[in-house]
Coordinates of C-alpha atoms in Angstrom, one line a residue:
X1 CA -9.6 20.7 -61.5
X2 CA -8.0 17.2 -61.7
X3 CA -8.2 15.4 -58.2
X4 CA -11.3 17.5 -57.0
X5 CA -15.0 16.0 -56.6
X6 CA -17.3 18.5 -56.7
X7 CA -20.7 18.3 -55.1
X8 CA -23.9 17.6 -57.0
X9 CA -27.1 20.0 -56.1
X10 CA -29.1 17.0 -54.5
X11 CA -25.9 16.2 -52.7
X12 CA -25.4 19.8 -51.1
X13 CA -29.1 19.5 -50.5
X14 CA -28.5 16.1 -48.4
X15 CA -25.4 17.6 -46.3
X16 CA -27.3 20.6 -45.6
X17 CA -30.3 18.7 -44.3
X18 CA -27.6 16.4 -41.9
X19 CA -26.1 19.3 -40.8
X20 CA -29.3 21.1 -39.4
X21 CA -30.5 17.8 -37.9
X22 CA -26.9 17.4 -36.4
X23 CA -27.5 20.5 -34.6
X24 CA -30.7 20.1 -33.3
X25 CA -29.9 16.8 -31.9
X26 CA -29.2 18.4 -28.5
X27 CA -32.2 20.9 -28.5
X28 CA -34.0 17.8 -29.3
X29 CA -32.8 15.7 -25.8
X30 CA -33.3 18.9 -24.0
X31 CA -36.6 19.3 -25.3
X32 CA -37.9 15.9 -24.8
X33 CA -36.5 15.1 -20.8
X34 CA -37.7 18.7 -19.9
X35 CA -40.8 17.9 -21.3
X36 CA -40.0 14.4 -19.4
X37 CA -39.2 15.8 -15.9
X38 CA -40.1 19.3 -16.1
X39 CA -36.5 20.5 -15.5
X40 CA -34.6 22.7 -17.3
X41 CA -31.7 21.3 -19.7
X42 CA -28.5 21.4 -18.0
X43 CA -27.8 19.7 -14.6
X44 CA -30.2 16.9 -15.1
X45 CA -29.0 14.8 -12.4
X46 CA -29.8 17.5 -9.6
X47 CA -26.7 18.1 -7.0
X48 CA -29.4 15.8 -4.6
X49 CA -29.5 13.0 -6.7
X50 CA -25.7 12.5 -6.4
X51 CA -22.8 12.3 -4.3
X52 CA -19.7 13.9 -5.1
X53 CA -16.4 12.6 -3.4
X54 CA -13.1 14.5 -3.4
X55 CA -11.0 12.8 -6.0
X56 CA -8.1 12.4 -4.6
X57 CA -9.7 10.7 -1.2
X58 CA -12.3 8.3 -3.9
X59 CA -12.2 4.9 -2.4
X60 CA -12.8 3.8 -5.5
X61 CA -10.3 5.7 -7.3
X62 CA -8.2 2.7 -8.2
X63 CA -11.1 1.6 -10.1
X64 CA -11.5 5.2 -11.5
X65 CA -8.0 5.6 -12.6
X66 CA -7.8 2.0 -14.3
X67 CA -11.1 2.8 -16.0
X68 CA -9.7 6.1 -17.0
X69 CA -5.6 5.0 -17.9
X70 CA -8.2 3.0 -20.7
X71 CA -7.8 4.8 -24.9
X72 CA -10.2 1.8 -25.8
X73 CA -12.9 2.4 -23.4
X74 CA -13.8 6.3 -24.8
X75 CA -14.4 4.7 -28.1
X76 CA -16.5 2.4 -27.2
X77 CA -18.6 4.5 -25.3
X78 CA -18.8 6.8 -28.5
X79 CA -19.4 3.8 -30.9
X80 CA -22.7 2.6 -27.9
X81 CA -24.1 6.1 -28.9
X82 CA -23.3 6.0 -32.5
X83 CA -25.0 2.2 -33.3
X84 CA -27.8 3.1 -30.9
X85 CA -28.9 6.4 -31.0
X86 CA -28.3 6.6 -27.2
X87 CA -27.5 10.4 -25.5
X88 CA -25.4 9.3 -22.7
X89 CA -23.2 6.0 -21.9
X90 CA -21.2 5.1 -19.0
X91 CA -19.1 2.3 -17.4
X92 CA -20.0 2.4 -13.8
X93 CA -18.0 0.8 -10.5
X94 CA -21.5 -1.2 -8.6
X95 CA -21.5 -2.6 -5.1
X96 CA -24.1 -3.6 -3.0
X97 CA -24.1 -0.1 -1.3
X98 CA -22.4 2.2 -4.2
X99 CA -22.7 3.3 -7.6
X100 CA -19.7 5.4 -8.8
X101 CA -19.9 6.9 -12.3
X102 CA -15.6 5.7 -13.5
X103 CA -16.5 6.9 -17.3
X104 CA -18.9 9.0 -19.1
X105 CA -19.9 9.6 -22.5
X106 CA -22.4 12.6 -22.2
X107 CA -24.6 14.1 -25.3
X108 CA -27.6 15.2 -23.4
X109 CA -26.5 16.8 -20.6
X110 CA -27.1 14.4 -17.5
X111 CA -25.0 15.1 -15.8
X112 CA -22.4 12.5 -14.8
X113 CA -18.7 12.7 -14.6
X114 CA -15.8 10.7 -13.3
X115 CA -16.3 9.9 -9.1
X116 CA -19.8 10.8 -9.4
X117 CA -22.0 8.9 -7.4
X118 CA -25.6 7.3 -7.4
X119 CA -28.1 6.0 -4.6
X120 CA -27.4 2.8 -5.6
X121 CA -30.8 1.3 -4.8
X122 CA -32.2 4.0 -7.6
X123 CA -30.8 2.6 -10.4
X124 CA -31.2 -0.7 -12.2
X125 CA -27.5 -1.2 -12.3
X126 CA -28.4 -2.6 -8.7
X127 CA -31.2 -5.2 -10.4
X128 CA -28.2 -6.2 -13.0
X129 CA -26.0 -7.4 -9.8
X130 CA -28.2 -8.9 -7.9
X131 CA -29.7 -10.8 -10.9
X132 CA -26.2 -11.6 -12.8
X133 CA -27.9 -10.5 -16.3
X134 CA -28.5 -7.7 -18.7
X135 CA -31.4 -5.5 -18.3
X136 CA -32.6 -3.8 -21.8
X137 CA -35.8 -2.2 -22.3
X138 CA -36.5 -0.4 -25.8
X139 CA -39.1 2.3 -24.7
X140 CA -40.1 1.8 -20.4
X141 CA -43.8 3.2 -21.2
X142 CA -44.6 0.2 -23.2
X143 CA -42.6 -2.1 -21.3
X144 CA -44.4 -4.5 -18.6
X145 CA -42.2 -4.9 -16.1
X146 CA -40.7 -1.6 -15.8
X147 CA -43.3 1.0 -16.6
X148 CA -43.7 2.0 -13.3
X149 CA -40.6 1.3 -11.7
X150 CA -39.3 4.1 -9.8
X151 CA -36.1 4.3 -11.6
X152 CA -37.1 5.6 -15.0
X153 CA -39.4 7.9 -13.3
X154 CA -36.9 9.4 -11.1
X155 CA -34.4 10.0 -14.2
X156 CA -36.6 10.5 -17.1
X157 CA -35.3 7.7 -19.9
X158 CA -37.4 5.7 -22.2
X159 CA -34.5 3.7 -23.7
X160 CA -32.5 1.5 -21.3
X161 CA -29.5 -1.1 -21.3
X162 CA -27.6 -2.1 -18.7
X163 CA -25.0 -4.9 -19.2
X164 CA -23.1 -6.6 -16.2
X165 CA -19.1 -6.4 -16.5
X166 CA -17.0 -9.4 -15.3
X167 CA -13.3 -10.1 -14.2
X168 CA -11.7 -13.2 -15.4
X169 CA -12.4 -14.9 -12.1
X170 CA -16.2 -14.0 -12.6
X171 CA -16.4 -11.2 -10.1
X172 CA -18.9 -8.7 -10.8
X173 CA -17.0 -5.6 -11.5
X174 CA -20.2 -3.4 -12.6
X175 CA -21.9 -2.3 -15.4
X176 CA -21.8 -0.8 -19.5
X177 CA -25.0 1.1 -19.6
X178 CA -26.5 3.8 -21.9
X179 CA -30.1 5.5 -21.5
X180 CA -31.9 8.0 -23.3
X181 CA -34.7 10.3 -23.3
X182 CA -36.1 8.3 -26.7
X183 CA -37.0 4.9 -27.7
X184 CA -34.7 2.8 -28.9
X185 CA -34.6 -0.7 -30.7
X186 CA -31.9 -2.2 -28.1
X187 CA -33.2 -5.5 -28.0
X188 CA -31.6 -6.3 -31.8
X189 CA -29.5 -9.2 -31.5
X190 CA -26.5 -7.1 -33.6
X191 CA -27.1 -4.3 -30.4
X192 CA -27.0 -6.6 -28.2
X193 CA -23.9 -8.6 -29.2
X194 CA -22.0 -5.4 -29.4
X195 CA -22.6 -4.6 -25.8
X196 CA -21.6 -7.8 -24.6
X197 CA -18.5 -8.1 -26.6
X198 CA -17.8 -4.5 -25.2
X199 CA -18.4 -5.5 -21.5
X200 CA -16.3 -8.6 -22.1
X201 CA -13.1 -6.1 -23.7
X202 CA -13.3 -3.7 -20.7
X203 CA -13.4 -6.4 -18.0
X204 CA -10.2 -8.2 -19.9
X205 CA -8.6 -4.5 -20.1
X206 CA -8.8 -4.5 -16.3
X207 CA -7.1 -8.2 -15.5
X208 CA -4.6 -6.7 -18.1
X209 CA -4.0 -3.4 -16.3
X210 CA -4.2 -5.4 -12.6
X211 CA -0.9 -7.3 -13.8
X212 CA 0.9 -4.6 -15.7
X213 CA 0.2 -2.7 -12.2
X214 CA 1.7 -5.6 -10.5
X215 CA 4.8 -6.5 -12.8
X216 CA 5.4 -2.4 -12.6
X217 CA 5.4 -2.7 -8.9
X218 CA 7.4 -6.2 -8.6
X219 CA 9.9 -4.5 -11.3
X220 CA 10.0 -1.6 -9.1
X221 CA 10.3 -3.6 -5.7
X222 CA 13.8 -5.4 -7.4
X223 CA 15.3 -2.3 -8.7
X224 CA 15.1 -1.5 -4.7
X225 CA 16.5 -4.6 -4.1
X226 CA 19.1 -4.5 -6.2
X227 CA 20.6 -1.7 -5.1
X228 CA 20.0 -2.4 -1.4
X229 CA 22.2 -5.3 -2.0
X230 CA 25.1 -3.1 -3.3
X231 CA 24.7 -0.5 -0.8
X232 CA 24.7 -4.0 1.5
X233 CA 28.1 -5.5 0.3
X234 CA 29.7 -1.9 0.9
X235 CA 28.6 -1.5 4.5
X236 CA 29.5 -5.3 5.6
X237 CA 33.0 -4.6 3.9
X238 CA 33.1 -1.6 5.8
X239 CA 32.0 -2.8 9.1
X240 CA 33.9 -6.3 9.0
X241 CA 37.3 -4.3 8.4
X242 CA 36.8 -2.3 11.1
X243 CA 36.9 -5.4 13.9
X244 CA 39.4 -6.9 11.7
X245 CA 41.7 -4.1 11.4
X246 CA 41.4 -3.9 16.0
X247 CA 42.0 -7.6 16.1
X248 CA 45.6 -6.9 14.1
X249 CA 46.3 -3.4 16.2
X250 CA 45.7 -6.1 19.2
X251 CA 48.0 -8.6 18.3
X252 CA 50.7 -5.9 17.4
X253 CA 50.4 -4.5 21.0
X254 CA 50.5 -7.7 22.4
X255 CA 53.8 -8.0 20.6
X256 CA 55.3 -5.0 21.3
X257 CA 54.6 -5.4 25.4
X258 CA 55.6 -7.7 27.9
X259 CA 53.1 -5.9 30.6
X260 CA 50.3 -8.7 31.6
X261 CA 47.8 -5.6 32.8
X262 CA 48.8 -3.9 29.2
X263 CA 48.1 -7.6 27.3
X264 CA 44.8 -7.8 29.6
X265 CA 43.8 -5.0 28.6
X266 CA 44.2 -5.3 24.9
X267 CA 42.8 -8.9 24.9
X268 CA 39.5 -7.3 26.5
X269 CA 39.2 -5.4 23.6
X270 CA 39.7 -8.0 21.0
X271 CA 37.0 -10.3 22.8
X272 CA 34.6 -7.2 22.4
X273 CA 35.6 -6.7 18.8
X274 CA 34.9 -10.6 18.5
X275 CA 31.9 -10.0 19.8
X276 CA 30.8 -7.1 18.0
X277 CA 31.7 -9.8 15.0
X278 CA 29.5 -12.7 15.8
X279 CA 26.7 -10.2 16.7
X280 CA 26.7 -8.6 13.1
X281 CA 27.0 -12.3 11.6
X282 CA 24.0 -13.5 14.1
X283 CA 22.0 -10.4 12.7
X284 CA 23.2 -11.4 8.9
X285 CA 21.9 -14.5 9.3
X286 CA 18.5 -14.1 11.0
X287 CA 18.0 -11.4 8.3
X288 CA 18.9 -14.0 5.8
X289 CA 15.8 -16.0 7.4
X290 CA 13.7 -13.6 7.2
X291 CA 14.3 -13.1 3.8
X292 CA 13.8 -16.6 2.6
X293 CA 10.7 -16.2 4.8
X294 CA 11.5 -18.3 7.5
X295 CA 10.4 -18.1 11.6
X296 CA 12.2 -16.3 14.0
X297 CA 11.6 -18.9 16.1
X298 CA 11.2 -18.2 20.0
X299 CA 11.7 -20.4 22.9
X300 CA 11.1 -19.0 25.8
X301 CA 11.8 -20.2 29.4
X302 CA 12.4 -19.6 32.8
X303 CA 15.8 -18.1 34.0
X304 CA 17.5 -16.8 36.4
X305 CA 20.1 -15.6 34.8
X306 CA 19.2 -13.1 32.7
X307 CA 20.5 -10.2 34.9
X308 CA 23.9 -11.9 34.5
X309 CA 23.9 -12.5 30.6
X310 CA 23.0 -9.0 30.3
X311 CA 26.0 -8.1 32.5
X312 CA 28.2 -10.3 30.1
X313 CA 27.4 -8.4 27.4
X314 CA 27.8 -4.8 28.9
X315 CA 31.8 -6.0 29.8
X316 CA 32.2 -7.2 26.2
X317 CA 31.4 -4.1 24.8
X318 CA 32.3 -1.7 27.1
X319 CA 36.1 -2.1 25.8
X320 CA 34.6 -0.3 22.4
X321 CA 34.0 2.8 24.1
X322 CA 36.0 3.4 26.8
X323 CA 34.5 7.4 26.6
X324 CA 31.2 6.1 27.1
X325 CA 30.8 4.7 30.4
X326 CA 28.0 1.9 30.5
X327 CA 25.8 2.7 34.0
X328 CA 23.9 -0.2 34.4
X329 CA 20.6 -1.0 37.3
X330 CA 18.8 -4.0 37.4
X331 CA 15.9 -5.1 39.9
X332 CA 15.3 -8.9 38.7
X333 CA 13.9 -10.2 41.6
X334 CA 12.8 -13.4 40.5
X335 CA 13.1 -15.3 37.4
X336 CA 12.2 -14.1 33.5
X337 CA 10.1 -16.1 31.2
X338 CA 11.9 -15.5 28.4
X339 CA 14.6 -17.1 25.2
X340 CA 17.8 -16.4 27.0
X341 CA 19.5 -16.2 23.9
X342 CA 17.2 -13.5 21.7
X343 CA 16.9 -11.6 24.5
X344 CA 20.9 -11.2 24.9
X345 CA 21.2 -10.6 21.1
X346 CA 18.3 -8.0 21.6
X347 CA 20.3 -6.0 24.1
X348 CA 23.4 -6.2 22.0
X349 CA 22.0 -4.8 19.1
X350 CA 20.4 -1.8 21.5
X351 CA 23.8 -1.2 23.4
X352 CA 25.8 -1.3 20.1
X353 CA 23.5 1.2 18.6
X354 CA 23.9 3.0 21.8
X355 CA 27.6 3.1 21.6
X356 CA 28.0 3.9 18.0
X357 CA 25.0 7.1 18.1
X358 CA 25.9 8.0 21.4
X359 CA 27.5 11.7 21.8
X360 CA 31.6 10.8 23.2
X361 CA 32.5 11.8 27.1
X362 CA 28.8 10.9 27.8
X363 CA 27.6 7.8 29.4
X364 CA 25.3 5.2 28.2
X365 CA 22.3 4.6 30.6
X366 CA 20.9 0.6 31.5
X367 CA 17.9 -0.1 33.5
X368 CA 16.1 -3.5 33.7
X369 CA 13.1 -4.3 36.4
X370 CA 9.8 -5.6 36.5
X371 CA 6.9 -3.3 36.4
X372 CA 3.8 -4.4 36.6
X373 CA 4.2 -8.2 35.8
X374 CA 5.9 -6.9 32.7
X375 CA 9.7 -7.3 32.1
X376 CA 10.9 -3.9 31.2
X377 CA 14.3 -3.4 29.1
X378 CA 15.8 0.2 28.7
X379 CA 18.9 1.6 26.8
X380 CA 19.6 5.5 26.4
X381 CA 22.8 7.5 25.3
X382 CA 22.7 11.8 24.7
X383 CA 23.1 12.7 21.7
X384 CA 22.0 13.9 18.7
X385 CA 17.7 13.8 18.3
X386 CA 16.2 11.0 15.7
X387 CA 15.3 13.0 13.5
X388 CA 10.9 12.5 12.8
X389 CA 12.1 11.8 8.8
X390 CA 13.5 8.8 9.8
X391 CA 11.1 7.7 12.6
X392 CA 8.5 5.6 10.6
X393 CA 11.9 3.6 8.8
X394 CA 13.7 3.3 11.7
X395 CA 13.1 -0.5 12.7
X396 CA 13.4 -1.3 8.9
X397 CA 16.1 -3.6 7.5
X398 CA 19.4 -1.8 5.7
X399 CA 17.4 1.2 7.0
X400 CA 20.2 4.0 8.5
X401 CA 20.3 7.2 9.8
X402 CA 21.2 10.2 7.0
X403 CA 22.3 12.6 9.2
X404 CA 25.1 10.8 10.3
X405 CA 26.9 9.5 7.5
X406 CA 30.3 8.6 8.9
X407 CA 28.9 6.1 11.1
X408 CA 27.9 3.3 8.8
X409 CA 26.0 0.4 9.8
X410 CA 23.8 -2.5 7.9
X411 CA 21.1 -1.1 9.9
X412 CA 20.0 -4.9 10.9
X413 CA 20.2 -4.4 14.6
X414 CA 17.1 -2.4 15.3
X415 CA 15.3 -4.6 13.0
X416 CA 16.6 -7.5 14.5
X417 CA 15.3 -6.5 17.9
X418 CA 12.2 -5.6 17.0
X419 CA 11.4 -8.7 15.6
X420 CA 12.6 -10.8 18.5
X421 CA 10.5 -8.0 20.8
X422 CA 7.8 -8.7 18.5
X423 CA 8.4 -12.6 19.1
X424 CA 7.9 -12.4 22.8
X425 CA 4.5 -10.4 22.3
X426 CA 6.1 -7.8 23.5
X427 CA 6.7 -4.0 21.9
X428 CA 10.2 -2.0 21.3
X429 CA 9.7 1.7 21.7
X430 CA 11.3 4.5 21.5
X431 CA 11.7 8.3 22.9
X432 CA 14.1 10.7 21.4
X433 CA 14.3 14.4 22.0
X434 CA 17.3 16.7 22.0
X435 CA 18.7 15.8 25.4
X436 CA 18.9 11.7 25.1
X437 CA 17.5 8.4 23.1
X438 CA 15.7 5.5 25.2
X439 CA 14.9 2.8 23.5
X440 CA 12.6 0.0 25.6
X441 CA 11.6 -3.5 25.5
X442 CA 9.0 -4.7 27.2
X443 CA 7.1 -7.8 27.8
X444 CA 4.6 -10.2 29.6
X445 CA 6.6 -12.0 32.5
X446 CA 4.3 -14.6 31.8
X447 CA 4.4 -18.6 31.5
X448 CA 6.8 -20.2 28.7
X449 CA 5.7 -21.5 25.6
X450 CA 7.1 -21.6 21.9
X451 CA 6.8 -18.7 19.9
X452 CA 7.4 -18.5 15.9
X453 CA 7.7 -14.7 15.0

C-alpha cells in the first residue's frame, strides 16, 4: 500500500534484538549493584542512609520548588542518561552540612526522590564544593584516587560525575551528577562539555526564576497598593467631611443664638473638631514619611509638663463625645524624658480611637504614672472585643477593623503610635477581652537623647 514502509527480515531481526536488550536493561542494573552491595534491587539507598523531611516544612523547599517549576531540567536529566549510559541523574541542593536530592532521574532503582536527603560528608558532591571543580571517574576500581574511598563503597557505583552548579554571582548552588553501577567513558571531552553546558542552563534557569519570583511579588505588592490608595482617597473624603460638615452646624448655631454659654459651648466643639483635623493631617503626613522612607525622627527631653499637654488634649476631644465621659489619673511626680510633641500626638491617636470604638453611655478610662522607672501610658473604653483576626494587622497602616464597618477611619492612628512608641524604645500593647480595650505605652524614664525611628 502506497505511503506504508514495510520492514525487511534483517530489520525485524534488529528491532527484536533492541527490544529484548531494552528490557533487560533494568534486570541488568539490578543484577550488577546486588552483586555490588549484596542488597536486593529495590530500595537501594536503605531508609538509614537518608533523611526524609516533611515537604511542606523542607527548608530547602524554595530550592526544591524552583528546581521542580523547571520543564527543561527533566530533559536534561533524561538526555545525561541517554549520551552516557548512566542509570540515575540528579540535580542536588549542597551545603556544607546538607545534601538534598531537588530532582531525580531514576532507571535503577536508587532510590532518591524530591527532599531526599544525604549525609553530606558521604558523598563526593561535598569534595565538588569544597574544591570548586568537577569530579568524573569512568570506572572507581581502576581509578587511583578513588578506589578506596568510602563513597563508592558505601553506594556501589563504578561510573561517576559530579559537576558543580553556579549562580550568576558565582555562588555555589550544588551539583548535576549521574552514577551508575557500570563503567562509563565520562571523561570524553563531547560528555564532558554537555554536562557543563547543562550545569551552566540550570543555574541561569534559577537567576531567571529568582526575578520572575520577584517581579511576580513587586507586581503583586502594587496591585495592593493601588487599591489601598483608592480605598485611601474614600476614607479621607469621608473623614475630612465629617469635621467639616460640625464646623458649618457650628457656625449655624452660633448664628442662630445670642446665648454666650450656648456660643461657648459650640465653639468648644469646633476647636475639638479642629483638632481632630490637624491630628488626621499630622498622621497623613508622618505616613507620607514613612513612605518615602524617611525618620520618624525623636527628640526627647525633659518636661514637666507632660501631665498638662495630656490634659489639653482630653478637653479638646471630650466635646466629640459628650456620652463618653473621659476619667482621667495621673501620678507624674517628677519630670518625663520624653518628645513632648510625639508623645501628645501618641495619646490623641489612642483617645480618638477610644472615642470612635468605644461602646456610647460608657466612659473612657486614662491612667498615666511611673512604675518602675518606666513611664506608663494607658487608654481603655468597653466595648466590643478586637477580634484575634485582626490582632496581628492591627498596628498596620490603612489597616481597619471589619466588624465595624460604619465607623470608617484611615486606620493611621494606631500605626502612628506605635511607631513613635517604637521611637522612644518603648512598646504599645494591647489587652482586649469582652468587657473593655486597654491599650499601653510604656517606656524608659531615662536620660534624653535623639532618636530616629
Amino acid at each position: 500500500m502506497a505511503g506504508v514502509t514495510r520492514c525487511q527480515p534483517h530489520e525485524k531481526e534488529a528491532r527484536a534484538r533492541m527490544s529484548k536488550r531494552a528490557g533487560s536493561v533494568e534486570m541488568t542494573w539490578a543484577g550488577n549493584w546486588s552483586k555490588f552491595l549484596g542488597n536486593s534491587v529495590s530500595g537501594l539507598i536503605t531508609p538509614t542512609m537518608k533523611r526524609r523531611t516533611s515537604m511542606n516544612q523542607h527548608d530547602f523547599q524554595n530550592d526544591i520548588d524552583m528546581i521542580g517549576r523547571s520543564t527543561t531540567i527533566p530533559t536534561l536529566l533524561e538526555t545525561v542518561l541517554l549520551a552516557t549510559g548512566m542509570g540515575f541523574a540528579a540535580v542536588a541542593r549542597v551545603t556544607d552540612t546538607r545534601w538534598v536530592t531537588c530532582q531525580a532521574l531514576d532507571r535503577i532503582a536508587f532510590g532518591l526522590t524530591p527532599g531526599d536527603e544525604l549525609d553530606v560528608t558521604s558523598t563526593l558532591c561535598h569534595e565538588v564544593m569544597q574544591l570548586g571543580e568537577e569530579i568524573v571517574i569512568d570506572d572507581v576500581r581502576s581509578d587511583l584516587k578513588y578506589k578506596d574511598h568510602h563513597c563508592p563503597a558505601r553506594y556501589g557505583f563504578r561510573g561517576y560525575i559530579s559537576v558543580p552548579i553556579r549562580r550568576s554571582d558565582g555562588s555555589f548552588f550544588g551539583t548535576l551528577c549521574a552514577i551508575d553501577p557500570e563503567p562509563r567513558k565520562l571523561r570524553d571531552q563531547r560528555v564532558l562539555s554537555m554536562f557543563r553546558l547543562f550545569a551552566r542552563m540550570i543555574g541561569d534557569s534559577l537567576d531567571v526564576e529568582e526575578a520572575l519570583s520577584q517581579s511576580e511579588c513587586a507586581l503583586t505588592k502594587e496591585r495592593h497598593l493601588a487599591e489601598v490608595q483608592e480605598r485611601f482617597i474614600a476614607i479621607l473624603a469621608h473623614d475630612l467631611r465629617n469635621p467639616v460638615s460640625a464646623l458649618t452646624a457650628g457656625f449655624r448655631l452660633i448664628e442662630r443664638h445670642d446665648s454666650k454659654a450656648k456660643t461657648s459651648e459650640v465653639i468648644d466643639l469646633m476647636r475639638g473638631t479642629v483638632n481632630r483635623m490637624h491630628l488626621l493631617i499630622e498622621n497623613l503626613l508622618d505616613q507620607a514619611r514613612e513612605r518615602r522612607g524617611g525618620e520618624l525622627v525623636i527628640e526627647r527631653e525633659l518636661t514637666e509638663t507632660l501631665e498638662e499637654a495630656l490634659t489639653q488634649i482630653i478637653a479638646e476631644l471630650q466635646p466629640l463625645a459628650p456620652g463618653q465621659p473621659i476619667h482621667a489619673t495621673f501620678d507624674l511626680p517628677g519630670a518625663i524624658n520624653c518628645d513632648l510633641p510625639r508623645v501628645s500626638q501618641l495619646f490623641s491617636n489612642l483617645l480618638a480611637n477610644a472615642i470612635t470604638h468605644g461602646a456610647e453611655g460608657t466612659p473612657i478610662e486614662v491612667k498615666s504614672r511611673i512604675v518602675d522607672g518606666c513611664f506608663v501610658l494607658s487608654v481603655a473604653n468597653c466595648g466590643t472585643k478586637i477580634s484575634d483576626d485582626l490582632m496581628p494587622s492591627l498596628f498596620m497602616p490603612f489597616e481597619r477593623g471589619g466588624d465595624r464597618p460604619s465607623r470608617e477611619g484611615l486606620g493611621l492612628g494606631l500605626f502612628i503610635a506605635s511607631e513613635i512608641a517604637k521611637g522612644h524604645d518603648g512598646t504599645l500593647d494591647v489587652v482586649s477581652d469582652d468587657h473593655e480595650t486597654v491599650f499601653t505605652f510604656r517606656m524608659r524614664n531615662g536620660t534624653s537623647h535623639p532618636i530616629h525611628a
